Amino acid sequence: GNSVTQMEGPVTLSEEAFLTINCTYTATGYPSLFWYVQYPGEGLQLLLKATKADDKGSNKGFEATYRKETTSFHLEKGSVQVSDSAVYFCALSDRGNNRLAFGKGNQVVVIP
Amino acid sequence: NAGVTQTPKFRVLKTGQSMTLLCAQDMNHEYMYWYRQDPGMGLRLIHYSVGEGTTAKGEVPDGYNVSRLKKQNFLLGLESAAPSQTSVYFCASRENYGYTFGSGTRLTVV
């Protein structure tokens, strides 16, 4: 079945540091890949997506590239701000099963 | 545009009590979903619906029932609440690849 694996543990970094959150997936077929962000006390918001291999999704300075050969969709941002503190979820959707499968999420804390 | 609205936002139940969580969307989306979010577990799919009058089981359906009598509403029921159902519940609706999430219902079962 479909599954998403995110790196373990929270991520704490200083303002203006480089952020990487790893995401790998297992899927049958050709999934679409997503990153969602959840700010404290709120629901999930779509951050970016990629629907086919080699696509790059980008939004608000965040980027992720759909790598079919390594089954990965790592999230990166070159210079984080305190306002980027949130929980980030990687997810995939396979056309065949009509639903999103989520990774466990990573808490990101940016210190001034 | 309200998007996806969940009610209530917070609720405390005693073990064995029943309740219904309501999800309403005003985007005319066919697909709707109920997820639960637990620390360290991410979001897990409880039930979903691919259109009015349809429902299907997700990863963790036990202890929950759902109904989709109207296209815009997707109800999640707990017939006999258990402490293991303490969680944050999120509803979502979908059109193509665009999922819209509600702001969640925090449920505590004591």
CSV table of N, CA and C in Angstrom, one decimal, chain A residues 32 34 36 38 42-44 89 93 95 98-100 102-104, chain B residues 31 33 35 37 40 42-43 45 48 90 94 97 99 101-103:
chain,number,residue,atom,x,y,z
A,32,SER,N,0.7,11.7,-6.7
A,32,SER,CA,0.9,13.2,-6.6
A,32,SER,C,1.5,13.4,-5.2
A,34,PHE,N,2.6,16.1,-1.9
A,34,PHE,CA,2.2,17.3,-1.3
A,34,PHE,C,3.0,17.6,0.0
A,36,TYR,N,2.0,19.8,3.4
A,36,TYR,CA,1.1,20.6,4.1
A,36,TYR,C,1.7,21.2,5.4
A,38,GLN,N,0.9,23.1,9.2
A,38,GLN,CA,-0.1,23.3,10.3
A,38,GLN,C,0.5,24.3,11.3
A,42,GLU,N,-4.3,25.6,14.3
A,42,GLU,CA,-5.1,25.7,13.1
A,42,GLU,C,-5.1,24.4,12.3
A,43,GLY,N,-5.9,24.3,11.2
A,43,GLY,CA,-6.0,23.2,10.4
A,43,GLY,C,-4.8,23.1,9.4
A,44,LEU,N,-4.8,22.2,8.5
A,44,LEU,CA,-3.7,22.0,7.5
A,44,LEU,C,-4.0,22.9,6.3
A,89,PHE,N,3.8,18.4,7.1
A,89,PHE,CA,3.4,17.0,6.8
A,89,PHE,C,3.7,16.8,5.3
A,93,SER,N,-1.0,11.3,-2.8
A,93,SER,CA,-2.4,10.9,-3.3
A,93,SER,C,-2.2,10.1,-4.5
A,95,ARG,N,-4.1,8.3,-7.6
A,95,ARG,CA,-5.4,8.4,-8.4
A,95,ARG,C,-6.3,7.2,-8.1
A,98,ASN,N,-8.2,7.6,-4.2
A,98,ASN,CA,-9.0,8.7,-3.8
A,98,ASN,C,-8.7,9.3,-2.4
A,99,ARG,N,-7.5,9.1,-1.8
A,99,ARG,CA,-7.3,9.6,-0.5
A,99,ARG,C,-5.8,10.0,-0.4
A,100,LEU,N,-5.6,10.9,0.7
A,100,LEU,CA,-4.3,11.3,1.0
A,100,LEU,C,-3.7,10.4,2.1
A,102,PHE,N,-0.6,10.4,4.9
A,102,PHE,CA,0.3,11.4,5.5
A,102,PHE,C,1.5,10.8,6.2
A,103,GLY,N,2.6,11.5,6.2
A,103,GLY,CA,3.7,11.1,7.1
A,103,GLY,C,3.3,11.6,8.5
A,104,LYS,N,4.2,11.3,9.4
A,104,LYS,CA,3.9,11.6,10.8
A,104,LYS,C,4.1,13.1,11.2
B,31,TYR,N,-15.8,14.7,-2.9
B,31,TYR,CA,-15.1,13.9,-1.9
B,31,TYR,C,-15.0,14.6,-0.6
B,33,TYR,N,-13.7,13.7,3.7
B,33,TYR,CA,-12.9,12.8,4.5
B,33,TYR,C,-12.9,13.2,6.0
B,35,TYR,N,-10.3,12.6,9.3
B,35,TYR,CA,-9.1,12.2,9.8
B,35,TYR,C,-9.0,12.4,11.3
B,37,GLN,N,-5.9,13.2,14.3
B,37,GLN,CA,-4.5,13.5,14.4
B,37,GLN,C,-4.1,13.3,15.9
B,40,GLY,N,2.7,12.3,17.2
B,40,GLY,CA,3.6,11.3,16.6
B,40,GLY,C,3.0,10.3,15.6
B,42,GLY,N,0.8,11.5,13.0
B,42,GLY,CA,0.4,12.1,11.8
B,42,GLY,C,-1.2,12.1,11.7
B,43,LEU,N,-1.7,12.2,10.5
B,43,LEU,CA,-3.1,12.1,10.3
B,43,LEU,C,-3.5,10.8,9.7
B,45,LEU,N,-6.7,8.3,8.3
B,45,LEU,CA,-8.0,8.4,7.7
B,45,LEU,C,-9.0,7.5,8.4
B,48,TYR,N,-14.3,8.0,4.6
B,48,TYR,CA,-14.4,9.0,3.6
B,48,TYR,C,-15.6,8.7,2.7
B,90,PHE,N,-10.1,16.1,12.0
B,90,PHE,CA,-10.1,17.0,10.9
B,90,PHE,C,-11.0,16.5,9.8
B,94,ARG,N,-12.5,17.6,-1.2
B,94,ARG,CA,-11.5,17.6,-2.3
B,94,ARG,C,-12.2,17.8,-3.6
B,97,TYR,N,-7.0,17.6,-7.2
B,97,TYR,CA,-6.0,17.4,-6.2
B,97,TYR,C,-6.0,18.4,-5.1
B,99,TYR,N,-7.2,19.7,-1.8
B,99,TYR,CA,-7.9,19.3,-0.5
B,99,TYR,C,-8.0,20.6,0.3
B,101,PHE,N,-9.0,21.7,4.2
B,101,PHE,CA,-9.2,21.2,5.6
B,101,PHE,C,-10.0,22.2,6.5
B,102,GLY,N,-10.8,21.6,7.4
B,102,GLY,CA,-11.4,22.4,8.4
B,102,GLY,C,-10.4,22.7,9.5
B,103,SER,N,-10.8,23.5,10.5
B,103,SER,CA,-9.9,23.9,11.5
B,103,SER,C,-9.8,22.9,12.7
